[in-house]
Coordinates of C-alpha atoms and ligand atoms in Angstrom, one line a residue:
X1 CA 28.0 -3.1 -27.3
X2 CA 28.5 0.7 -26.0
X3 CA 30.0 0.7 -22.4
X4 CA 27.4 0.3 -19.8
X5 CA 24.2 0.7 -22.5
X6 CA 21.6 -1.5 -24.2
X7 CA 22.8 -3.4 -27.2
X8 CA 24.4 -1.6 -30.1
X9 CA 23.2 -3.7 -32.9
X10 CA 20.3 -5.5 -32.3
X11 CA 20.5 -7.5 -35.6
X12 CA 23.4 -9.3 -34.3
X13 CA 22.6 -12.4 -32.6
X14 CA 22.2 -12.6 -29.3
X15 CA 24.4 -14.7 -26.8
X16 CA 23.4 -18.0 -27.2
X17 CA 23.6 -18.9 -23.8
X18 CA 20.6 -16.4 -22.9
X19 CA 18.3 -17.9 -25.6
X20 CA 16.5 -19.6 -22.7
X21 CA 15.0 -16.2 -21.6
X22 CA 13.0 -16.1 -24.7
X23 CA 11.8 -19.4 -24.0
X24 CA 10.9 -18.6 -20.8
X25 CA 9.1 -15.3 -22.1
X26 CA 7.0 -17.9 -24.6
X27 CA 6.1 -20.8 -22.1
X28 CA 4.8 -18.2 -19.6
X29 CA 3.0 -16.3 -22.3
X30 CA 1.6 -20.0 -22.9
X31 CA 0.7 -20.9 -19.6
X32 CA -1.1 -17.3 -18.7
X33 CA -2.8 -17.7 -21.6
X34 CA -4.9 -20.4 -20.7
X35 CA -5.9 -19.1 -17.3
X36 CA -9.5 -17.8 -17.8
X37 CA -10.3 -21.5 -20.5
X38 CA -8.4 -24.2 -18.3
X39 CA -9.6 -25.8 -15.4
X40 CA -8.4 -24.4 -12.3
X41 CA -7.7 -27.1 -9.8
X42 CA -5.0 -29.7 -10.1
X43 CA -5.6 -32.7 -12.3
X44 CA -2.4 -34.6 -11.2
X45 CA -2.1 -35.9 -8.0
X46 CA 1.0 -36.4 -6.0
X47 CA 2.0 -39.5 -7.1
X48 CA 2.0 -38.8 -10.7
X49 CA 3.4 -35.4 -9.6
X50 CA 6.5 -37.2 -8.3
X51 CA 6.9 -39.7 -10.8
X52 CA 6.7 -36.8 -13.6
X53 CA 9.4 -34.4 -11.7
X54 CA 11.3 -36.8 -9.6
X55 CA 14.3 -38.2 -11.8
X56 CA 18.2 -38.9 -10.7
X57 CA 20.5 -35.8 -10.6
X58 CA 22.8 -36.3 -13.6
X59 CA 26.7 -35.9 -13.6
X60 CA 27.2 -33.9 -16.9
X61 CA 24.4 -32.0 -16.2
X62 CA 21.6 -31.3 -19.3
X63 CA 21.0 -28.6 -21.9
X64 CA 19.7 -25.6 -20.0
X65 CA 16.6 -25.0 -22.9
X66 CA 15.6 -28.5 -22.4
X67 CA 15.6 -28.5 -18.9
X68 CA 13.3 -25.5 -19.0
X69 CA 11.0 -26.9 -21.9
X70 CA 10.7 -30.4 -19.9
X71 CA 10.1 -28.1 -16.4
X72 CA 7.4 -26.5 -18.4
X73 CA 5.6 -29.8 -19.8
X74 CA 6.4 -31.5 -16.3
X75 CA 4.1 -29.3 -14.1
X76 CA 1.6 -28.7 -16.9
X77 CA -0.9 -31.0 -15.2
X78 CA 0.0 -29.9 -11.3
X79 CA -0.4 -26.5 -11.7
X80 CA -3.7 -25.0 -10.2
X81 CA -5.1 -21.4 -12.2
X82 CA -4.5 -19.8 -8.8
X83 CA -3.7 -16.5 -11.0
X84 CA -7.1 -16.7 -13.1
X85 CA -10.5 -15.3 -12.8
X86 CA -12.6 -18.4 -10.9
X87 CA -9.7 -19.3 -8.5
X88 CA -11.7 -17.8 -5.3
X89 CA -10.0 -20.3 -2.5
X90 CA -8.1 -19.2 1.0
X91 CA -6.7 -15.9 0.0
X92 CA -4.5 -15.9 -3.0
X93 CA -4.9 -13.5 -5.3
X94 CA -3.2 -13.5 -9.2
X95 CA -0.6 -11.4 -10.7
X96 CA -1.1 -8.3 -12.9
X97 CA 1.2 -9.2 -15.9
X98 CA 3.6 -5.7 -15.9
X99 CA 4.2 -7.1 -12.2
X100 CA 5.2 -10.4 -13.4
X101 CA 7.5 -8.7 -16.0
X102 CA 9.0 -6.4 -13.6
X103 CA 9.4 -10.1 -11.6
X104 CA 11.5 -11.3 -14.7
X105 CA 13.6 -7.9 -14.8
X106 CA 14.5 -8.1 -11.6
X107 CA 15.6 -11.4 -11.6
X108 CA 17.6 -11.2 -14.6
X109 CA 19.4 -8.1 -12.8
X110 CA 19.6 -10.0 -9.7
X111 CA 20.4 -7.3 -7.6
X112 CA 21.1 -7.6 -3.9
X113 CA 19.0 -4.7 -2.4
X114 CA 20.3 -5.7 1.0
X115 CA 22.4 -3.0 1.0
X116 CA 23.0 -0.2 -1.5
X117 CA 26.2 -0.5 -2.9
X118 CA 25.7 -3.1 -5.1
X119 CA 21.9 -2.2 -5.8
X120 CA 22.0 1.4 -6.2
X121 CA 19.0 1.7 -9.0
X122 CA 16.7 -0.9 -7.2
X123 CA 17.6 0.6 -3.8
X124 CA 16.4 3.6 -5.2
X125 CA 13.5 2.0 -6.9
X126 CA 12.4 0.6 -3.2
X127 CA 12.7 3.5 -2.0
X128 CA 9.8 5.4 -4.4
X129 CA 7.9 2.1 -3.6
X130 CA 7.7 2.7 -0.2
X131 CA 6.8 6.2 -0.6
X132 CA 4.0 5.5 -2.6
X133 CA 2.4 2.7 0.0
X134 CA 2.6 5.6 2.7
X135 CA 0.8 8.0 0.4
X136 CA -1.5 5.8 -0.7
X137 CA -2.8 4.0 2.4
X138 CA -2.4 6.9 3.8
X139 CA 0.6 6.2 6.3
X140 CA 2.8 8.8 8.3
X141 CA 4.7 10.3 5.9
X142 CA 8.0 8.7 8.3
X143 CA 6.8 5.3 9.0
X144 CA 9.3 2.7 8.3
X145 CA 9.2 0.4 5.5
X146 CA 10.6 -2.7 5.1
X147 CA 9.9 -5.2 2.1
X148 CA 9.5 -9.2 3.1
X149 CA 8.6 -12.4 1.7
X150 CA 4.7 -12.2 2.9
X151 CA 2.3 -10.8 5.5
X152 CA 3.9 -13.3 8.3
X153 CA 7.2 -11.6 8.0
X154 CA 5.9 -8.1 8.1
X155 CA 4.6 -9.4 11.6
X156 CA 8.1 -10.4 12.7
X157 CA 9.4 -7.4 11.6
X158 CA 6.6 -5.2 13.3
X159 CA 6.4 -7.4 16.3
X160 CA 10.2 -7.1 16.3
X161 CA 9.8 -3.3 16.1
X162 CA 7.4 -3.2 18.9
X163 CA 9.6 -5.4 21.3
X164 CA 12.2 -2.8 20.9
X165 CA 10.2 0.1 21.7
X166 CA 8.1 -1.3 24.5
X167 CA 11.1 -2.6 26.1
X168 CA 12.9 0.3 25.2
X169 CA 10.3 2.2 27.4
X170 CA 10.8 0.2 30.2
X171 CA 14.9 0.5 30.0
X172 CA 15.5 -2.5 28.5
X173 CA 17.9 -3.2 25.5
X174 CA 16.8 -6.3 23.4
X175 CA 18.8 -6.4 21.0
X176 CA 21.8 -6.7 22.8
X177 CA 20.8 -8.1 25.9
X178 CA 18.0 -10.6 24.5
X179 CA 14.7 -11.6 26.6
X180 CA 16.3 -13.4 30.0
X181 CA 15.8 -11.1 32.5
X182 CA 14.0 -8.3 30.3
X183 CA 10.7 -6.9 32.1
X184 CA 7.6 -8.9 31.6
X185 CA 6.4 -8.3 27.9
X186 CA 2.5 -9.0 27.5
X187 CA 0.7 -9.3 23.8
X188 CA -3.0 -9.2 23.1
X189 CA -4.9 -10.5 19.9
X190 CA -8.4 -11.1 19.4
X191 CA -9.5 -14.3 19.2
X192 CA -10.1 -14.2 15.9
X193 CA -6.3 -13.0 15.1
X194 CA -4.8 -14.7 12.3
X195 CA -1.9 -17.3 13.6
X196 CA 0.9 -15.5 11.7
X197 CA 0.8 -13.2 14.7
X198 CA 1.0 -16.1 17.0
X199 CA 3.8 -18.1 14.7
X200 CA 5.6 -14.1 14.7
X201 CA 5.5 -13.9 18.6
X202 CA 7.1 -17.6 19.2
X203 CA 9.8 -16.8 16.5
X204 CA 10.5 -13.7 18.6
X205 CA 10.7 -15.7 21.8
X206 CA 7.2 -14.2 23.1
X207 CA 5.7 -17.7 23.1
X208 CA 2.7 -18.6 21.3
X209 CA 0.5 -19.4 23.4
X210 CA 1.5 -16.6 25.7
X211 CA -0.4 -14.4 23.6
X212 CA -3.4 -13.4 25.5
X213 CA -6.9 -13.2 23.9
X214 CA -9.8 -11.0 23.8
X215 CA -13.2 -12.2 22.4
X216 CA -14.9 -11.6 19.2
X217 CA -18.1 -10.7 17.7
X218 CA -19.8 -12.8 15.6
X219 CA -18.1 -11.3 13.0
X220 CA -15.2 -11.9 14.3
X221 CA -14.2 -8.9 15.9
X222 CA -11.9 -8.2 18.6
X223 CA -14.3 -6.6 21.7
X224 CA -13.0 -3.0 22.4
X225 CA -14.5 -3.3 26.0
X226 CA -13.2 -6.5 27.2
X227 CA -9.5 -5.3 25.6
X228 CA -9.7 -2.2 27.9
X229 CA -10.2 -4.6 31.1
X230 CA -7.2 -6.6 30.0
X231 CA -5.3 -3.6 29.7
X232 CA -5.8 -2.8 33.1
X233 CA -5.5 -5.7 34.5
X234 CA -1.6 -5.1 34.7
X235 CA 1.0 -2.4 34.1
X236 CA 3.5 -3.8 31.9
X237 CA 5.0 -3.1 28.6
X238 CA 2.4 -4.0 26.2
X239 CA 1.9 -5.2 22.0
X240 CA -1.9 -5.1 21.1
X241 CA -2.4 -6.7 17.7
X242 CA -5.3 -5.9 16.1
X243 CA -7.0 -6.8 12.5
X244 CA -8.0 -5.2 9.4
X245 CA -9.7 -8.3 7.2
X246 CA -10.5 -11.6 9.2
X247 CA -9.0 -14.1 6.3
X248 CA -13.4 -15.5 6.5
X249 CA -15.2 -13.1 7.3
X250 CA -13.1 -9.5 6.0
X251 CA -14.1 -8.3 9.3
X252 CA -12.2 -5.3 10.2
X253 CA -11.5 -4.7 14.3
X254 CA -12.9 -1.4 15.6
X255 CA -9.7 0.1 14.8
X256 CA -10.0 3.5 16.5
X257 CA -11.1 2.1 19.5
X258 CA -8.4 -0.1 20.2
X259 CA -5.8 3.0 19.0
X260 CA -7.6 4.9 21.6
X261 CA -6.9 2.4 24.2
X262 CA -3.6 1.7 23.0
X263 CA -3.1 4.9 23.9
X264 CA -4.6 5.2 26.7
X265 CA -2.4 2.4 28.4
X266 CA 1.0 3.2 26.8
X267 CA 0.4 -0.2 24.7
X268 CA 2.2 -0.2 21.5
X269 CA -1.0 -0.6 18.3
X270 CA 0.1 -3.7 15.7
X271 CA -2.9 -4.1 12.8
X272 CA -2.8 -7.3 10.4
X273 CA -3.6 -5.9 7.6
X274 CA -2.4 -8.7 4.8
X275 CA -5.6 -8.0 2.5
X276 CA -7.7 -5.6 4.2
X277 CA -5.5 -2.4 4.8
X278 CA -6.0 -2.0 0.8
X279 CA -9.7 -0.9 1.5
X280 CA -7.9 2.1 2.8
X281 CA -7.2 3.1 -1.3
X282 CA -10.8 3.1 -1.6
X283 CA -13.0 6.3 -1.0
X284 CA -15.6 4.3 -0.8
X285 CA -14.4 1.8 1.8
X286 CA -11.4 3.8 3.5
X287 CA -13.8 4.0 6.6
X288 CA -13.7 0.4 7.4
X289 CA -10.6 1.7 8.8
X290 CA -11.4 4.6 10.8
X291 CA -8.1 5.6 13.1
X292 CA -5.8 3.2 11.8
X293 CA -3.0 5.7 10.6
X294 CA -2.6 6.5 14.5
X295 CA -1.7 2.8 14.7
X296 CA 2.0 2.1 15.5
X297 CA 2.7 -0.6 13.0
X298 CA 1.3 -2.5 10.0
X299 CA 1.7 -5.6 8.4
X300 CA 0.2 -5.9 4.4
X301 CA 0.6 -8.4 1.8
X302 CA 1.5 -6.9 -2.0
X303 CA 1.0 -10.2 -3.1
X304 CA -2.7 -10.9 -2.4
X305 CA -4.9 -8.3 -3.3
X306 CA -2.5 -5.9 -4.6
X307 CA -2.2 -9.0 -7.5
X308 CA 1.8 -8.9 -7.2
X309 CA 3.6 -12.5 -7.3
X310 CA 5.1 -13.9 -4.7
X311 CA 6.9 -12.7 -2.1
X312 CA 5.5 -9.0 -1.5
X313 CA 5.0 -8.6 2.0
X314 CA 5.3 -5.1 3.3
X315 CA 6.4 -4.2 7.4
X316 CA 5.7 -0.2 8.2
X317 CA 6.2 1.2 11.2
X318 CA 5.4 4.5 12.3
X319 CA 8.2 4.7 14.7
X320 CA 11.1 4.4 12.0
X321 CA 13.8 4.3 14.6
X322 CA 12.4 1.6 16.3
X323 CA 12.2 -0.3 13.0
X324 CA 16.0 0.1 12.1
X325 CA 16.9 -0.5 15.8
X326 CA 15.5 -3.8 15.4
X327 CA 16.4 -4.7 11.8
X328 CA 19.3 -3.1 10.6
X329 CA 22.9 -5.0 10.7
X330 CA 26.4 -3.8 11.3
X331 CA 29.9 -5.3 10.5
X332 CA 33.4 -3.9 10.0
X333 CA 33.0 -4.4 6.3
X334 CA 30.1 -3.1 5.9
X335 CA 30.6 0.7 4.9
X336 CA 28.8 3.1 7.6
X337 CA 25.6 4.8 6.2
X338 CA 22.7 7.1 7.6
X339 CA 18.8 6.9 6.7
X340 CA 19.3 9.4 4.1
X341 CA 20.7 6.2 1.7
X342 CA 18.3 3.4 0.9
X343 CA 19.8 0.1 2.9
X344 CA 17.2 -2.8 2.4
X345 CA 18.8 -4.5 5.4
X346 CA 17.5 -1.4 8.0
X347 CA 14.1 -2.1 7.4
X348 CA 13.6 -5.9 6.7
X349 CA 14.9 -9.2 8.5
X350 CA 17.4 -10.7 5.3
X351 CA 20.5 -9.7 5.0
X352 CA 21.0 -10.5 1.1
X353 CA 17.9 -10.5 -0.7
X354 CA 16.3 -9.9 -4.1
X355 CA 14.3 -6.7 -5.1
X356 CA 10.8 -7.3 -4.3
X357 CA 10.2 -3.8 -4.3
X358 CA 10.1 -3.5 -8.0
X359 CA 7.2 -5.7 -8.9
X360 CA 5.2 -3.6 -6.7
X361 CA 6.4 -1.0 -8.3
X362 CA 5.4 -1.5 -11.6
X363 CA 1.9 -2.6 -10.3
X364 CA 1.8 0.7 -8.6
X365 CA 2.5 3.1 -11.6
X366 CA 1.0 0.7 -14.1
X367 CA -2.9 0.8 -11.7
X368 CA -2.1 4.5 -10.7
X369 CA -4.3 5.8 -7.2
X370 CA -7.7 5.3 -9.7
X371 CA -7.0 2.0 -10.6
X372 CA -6.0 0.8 -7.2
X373 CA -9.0 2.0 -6.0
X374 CA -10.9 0.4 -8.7
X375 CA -9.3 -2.7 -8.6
X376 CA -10.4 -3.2 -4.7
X377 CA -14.1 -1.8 -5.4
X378 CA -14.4 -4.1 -8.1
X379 CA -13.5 -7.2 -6.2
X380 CA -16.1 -6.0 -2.8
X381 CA -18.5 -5.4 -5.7
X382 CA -18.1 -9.1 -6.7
X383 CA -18.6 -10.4 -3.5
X384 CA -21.3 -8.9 -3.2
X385 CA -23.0 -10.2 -6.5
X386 CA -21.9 -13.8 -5.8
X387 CA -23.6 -13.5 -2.4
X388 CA -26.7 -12.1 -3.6
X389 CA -27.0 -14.5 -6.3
X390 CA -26.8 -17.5 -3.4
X391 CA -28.4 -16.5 -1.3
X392 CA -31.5 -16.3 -3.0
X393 CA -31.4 -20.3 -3.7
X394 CA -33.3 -22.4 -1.1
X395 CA -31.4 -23.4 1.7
X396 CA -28.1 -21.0 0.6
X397 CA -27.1 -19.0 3.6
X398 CA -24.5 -16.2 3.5
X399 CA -22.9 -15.9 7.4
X400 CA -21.2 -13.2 6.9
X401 CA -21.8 -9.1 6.4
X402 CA -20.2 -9.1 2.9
X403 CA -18.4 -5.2 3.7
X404 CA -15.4 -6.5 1.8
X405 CA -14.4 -9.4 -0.7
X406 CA -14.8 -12.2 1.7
X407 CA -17.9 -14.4 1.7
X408 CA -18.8 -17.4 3.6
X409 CA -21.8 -19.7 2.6
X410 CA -23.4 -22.5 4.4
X411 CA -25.4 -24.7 2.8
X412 CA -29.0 -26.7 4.4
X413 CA -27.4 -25.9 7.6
X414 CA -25.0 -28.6 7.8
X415 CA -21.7 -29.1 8.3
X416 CA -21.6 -32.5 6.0
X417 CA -23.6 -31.2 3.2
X418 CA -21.4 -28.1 3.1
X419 CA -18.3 -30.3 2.8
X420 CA -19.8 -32.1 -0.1
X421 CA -20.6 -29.2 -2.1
X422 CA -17.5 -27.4 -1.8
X423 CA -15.8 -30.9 -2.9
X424 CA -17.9 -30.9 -5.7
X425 CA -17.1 -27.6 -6.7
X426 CA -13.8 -28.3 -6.3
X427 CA -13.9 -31.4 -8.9
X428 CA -16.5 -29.7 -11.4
X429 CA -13.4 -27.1 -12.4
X430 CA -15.4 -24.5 -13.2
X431 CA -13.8 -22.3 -9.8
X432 CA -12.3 -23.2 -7.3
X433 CA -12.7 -22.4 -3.2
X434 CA -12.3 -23.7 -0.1
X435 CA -13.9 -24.8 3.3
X436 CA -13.5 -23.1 6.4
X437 CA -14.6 -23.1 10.0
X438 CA -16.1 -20.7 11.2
X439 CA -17.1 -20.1 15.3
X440 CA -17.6 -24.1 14.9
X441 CA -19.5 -24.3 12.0
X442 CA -18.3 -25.1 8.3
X443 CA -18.6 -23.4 5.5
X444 CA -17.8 -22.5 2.1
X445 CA -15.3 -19.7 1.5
X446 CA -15.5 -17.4 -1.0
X447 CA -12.5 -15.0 -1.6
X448 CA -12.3 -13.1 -4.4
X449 CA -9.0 -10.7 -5.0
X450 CA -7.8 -11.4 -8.4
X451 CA -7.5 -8.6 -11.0
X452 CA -8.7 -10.8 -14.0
X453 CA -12.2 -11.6 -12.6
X454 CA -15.1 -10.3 -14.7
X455 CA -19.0 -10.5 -13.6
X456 CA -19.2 -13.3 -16.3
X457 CA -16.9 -14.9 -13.9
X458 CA -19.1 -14.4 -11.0
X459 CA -22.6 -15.1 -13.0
X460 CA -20.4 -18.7 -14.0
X461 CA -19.0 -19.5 -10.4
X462 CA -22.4 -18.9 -9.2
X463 CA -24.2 -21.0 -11.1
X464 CA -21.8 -23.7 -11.2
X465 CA -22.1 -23.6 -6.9
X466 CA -25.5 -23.9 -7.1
X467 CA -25.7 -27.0 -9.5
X468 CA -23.3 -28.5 -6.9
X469 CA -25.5 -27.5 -4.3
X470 CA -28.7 -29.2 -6.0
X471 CA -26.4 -32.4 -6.6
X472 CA -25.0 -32.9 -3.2
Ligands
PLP501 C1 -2.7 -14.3 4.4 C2 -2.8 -13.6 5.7 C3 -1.7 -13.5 6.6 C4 -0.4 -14.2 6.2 O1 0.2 -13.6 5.1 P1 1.3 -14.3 4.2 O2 1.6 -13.3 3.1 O3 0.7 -15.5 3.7 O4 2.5 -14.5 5.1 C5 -1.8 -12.9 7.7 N1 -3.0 -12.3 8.1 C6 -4.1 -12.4 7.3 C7 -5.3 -11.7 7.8 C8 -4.0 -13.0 6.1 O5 -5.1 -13.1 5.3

């Protein structure tokens, strides 16, 4: 083997001991194989889930290729085809297969891209990643990044980032002093807002239920005019978090309103954004949007409709300062740096932590600007077929404008018979999707965001609802 190469000679054998990684390569290839042919809920349930995985921890320990060939029979039955084409439930989203790759590579190098030193390549990598979300969303060129495990840390980290600069403002130091005593600190959501933000504020000691509501539309979005009475109803430092996607409806907030008020009020702008801010990658959609770069902080998920596995979560924050301030760690043995070196740890809450940067990417180079774009049209452009073809049946109705990927259906107005059909659906196998609530009233939700979904996909789905619908 040369000194810090590839192999030399590839017709020697490889380590035994690493044969497992070309089982693992086979069993996945297995697996993803029969996403678009196998059924795509569970067929186990949790008892026979237990009894096929739980088993005593040995002493000697077991031969690591047959703990990964049993691991892979094991599951077989539990695992739901959440990464296929028909898989259409909360809002999940599959896995573009360079993107699982570059998942494998970066495990095998198990970097820790907390910090640079012992990460330099991925570091670096992470660091063209997070250029290429600014350009193509269309970010400040100097936001903040950070990478995290999903769209719920993002909102820690951006809520995080907008404590420090709202208090900040008011000459406060949270960071080192903490919240006791600190100036009043007031957030806003819409009523509609998804509870990650509310689950981000009581992690960051701003109390969930202290977060103050605005109402929505029937659409589920946040009312610009009753926000700008709250806002003046006091003068304190303020966090408005507003919404790009409502997880049922794909609603998006009237973004440059709110900005405008933010503004207007000294109120710090936070937009959820965990599937929605990709319609910004779309000519055709980008204006769903309008104002949202003058935002002061975003939260987006890589891992739902960007199709990157789990975790991708990405935090950006136009004030980058404010984003470090709040993240970034120091420690005697930990060798002094400035922003012009990549330190995962400045932008994200972990301290050690894998490179999730890389999955994206290779999703990102491997779908280029065009097929971003495309990907997200052709998803909307589903949605919108699957609700057309619905709601032409006799008593189908679609509740929501379909502007985006998200559809909700009710069917003969009732809350009981649209339970039934979705648990019919649900056991028929032919897709799969969930119920939801919506402003009281249940319904059917139908999310699509996965890469591998043709319009043979939707034609099936559709007509497999419908012969639910006619049963129930
Ligand atoms: C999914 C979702 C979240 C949470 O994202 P995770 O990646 O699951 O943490 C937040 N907001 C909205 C609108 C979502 O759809």
């Amino acid at each position: 083997m040369s000194a810090g190469g590839p192999r030399a000679d590839y017709s020697q054998p490889m380590d035994p001991r690493y044969e497992v990684l070309g089982d693992a390569a086979r069993l996945a290839g297995e697996f993803v194989d029969t996403l678009p042919s196998r059924a795509v809920g569970a067929r186990a349930d949790l008892d026979e889930l237990r009894s096929r995985l739980d088993r005593p921890l040995s002493d000697g320990g077991e031969d690591p290729r047959a703990v990964l060939e049993q691991l892979a029979r094991d599951v077989e039955p539990g695992l739901v085809a959440s990464a296929g084409p028909r898989y259409f439930g909360f809002v999940i989203g599959g896995a573009l297969p360079v993107a699982v790759a570059a998942d494998w590579l970066t495990s095998a190098w198990d970097q820790n891209t907390g910090g640079y030193p012992p990460a330099p390549a991925l570091s670096v990598i992470e660091e063209v990643a997070a250029r290429w979300v600014r350009e193509l969303l269309g970010l400040p060129s100097g936001c903040g990044i950070g990478f995290v495990t999903g769209c719920q840390m993002a909102h820690f980290t951006c809520l995080a980032a907008a404590r420090h600069a709202v208090l900040r403002d008011a000459g406060w130091d949270v960071e080192a002093d903490g919240l006791q005593g600190a100036p009043p600190l007031r957030v806003i959501a819409g009523e509609q807002a998804h509870v990650t933000v509310g689950v981000a504020c009581r992690m960051l000691g701003l109390g969930q239920e202290r977060v103050r509501t605005v109402s929505a539309d029937d659409q589920g979005r946040m009312l610009a005019a009753e926000l700008e009475s709250v806002l003046a109803e006091e003068k304190v430092p303020t966090i408005v978090c507003a919404q790009a996607g409502e997880i049922n409806t794909g609603a998006f907030d009237p973004i440059a309103a709110i900005v405008d008020r933010c503004r207007a009020h000294g109120a710090w702008c936070h937009i959820d954004g965990a599937f929605g801010l990709w319609a910004a990658v779309s000519p055709k959609r980008r204006a769903l949007l309008d104002g949202f770069e003058r935002a002061d902080s975003w939260a987006t998920d890589g891992h739902k409709w960007l199709n990157v596995p789990y975790d991708c979560g990405i935090a950006a924050v136009a004030d980058a300062g404010a984003q470090r301030e709040a993240m970034t760690s120091t420690s005697a043995y930990i060798p002094a740096h400035d922003e012009e070196v990549p330190w995962g740890f400045d932008w994200s809450p972990e301290f050690s932590r894998r490179a999730r940067g890389v999955p994206l990417y290779a999703a990102l180079r491997a779908l280029g600007r065009g097929g971003t774009a495309e990907l997200i049209d052709r998803c909307c452009d589903h949605a919108q077929r699957i609700a057309e073809r619905l709601r032409q049946a006799d008593g189908v109705e679609v509740l929501n404008d379909v502007a985006l990927n998200q559809v909700l259906v009710r069917f003969a107005d009732s809350d009981e018979v649209t339970d039934a059909v979705v648990e019919r659906v649900q056991r028929e196998g032919t897709c799969w999707l969930s119920g939801s609530n919506f402003r009281g009233r249940t319904v059917m939700r139908i999310s699509i965001v996965g890469w591998q979904t043709t319009t043979d996909d939707i034609e099936r789905s559709a007509e497999a609802i419908l012969r639910s619908a006619e049963n129930a």
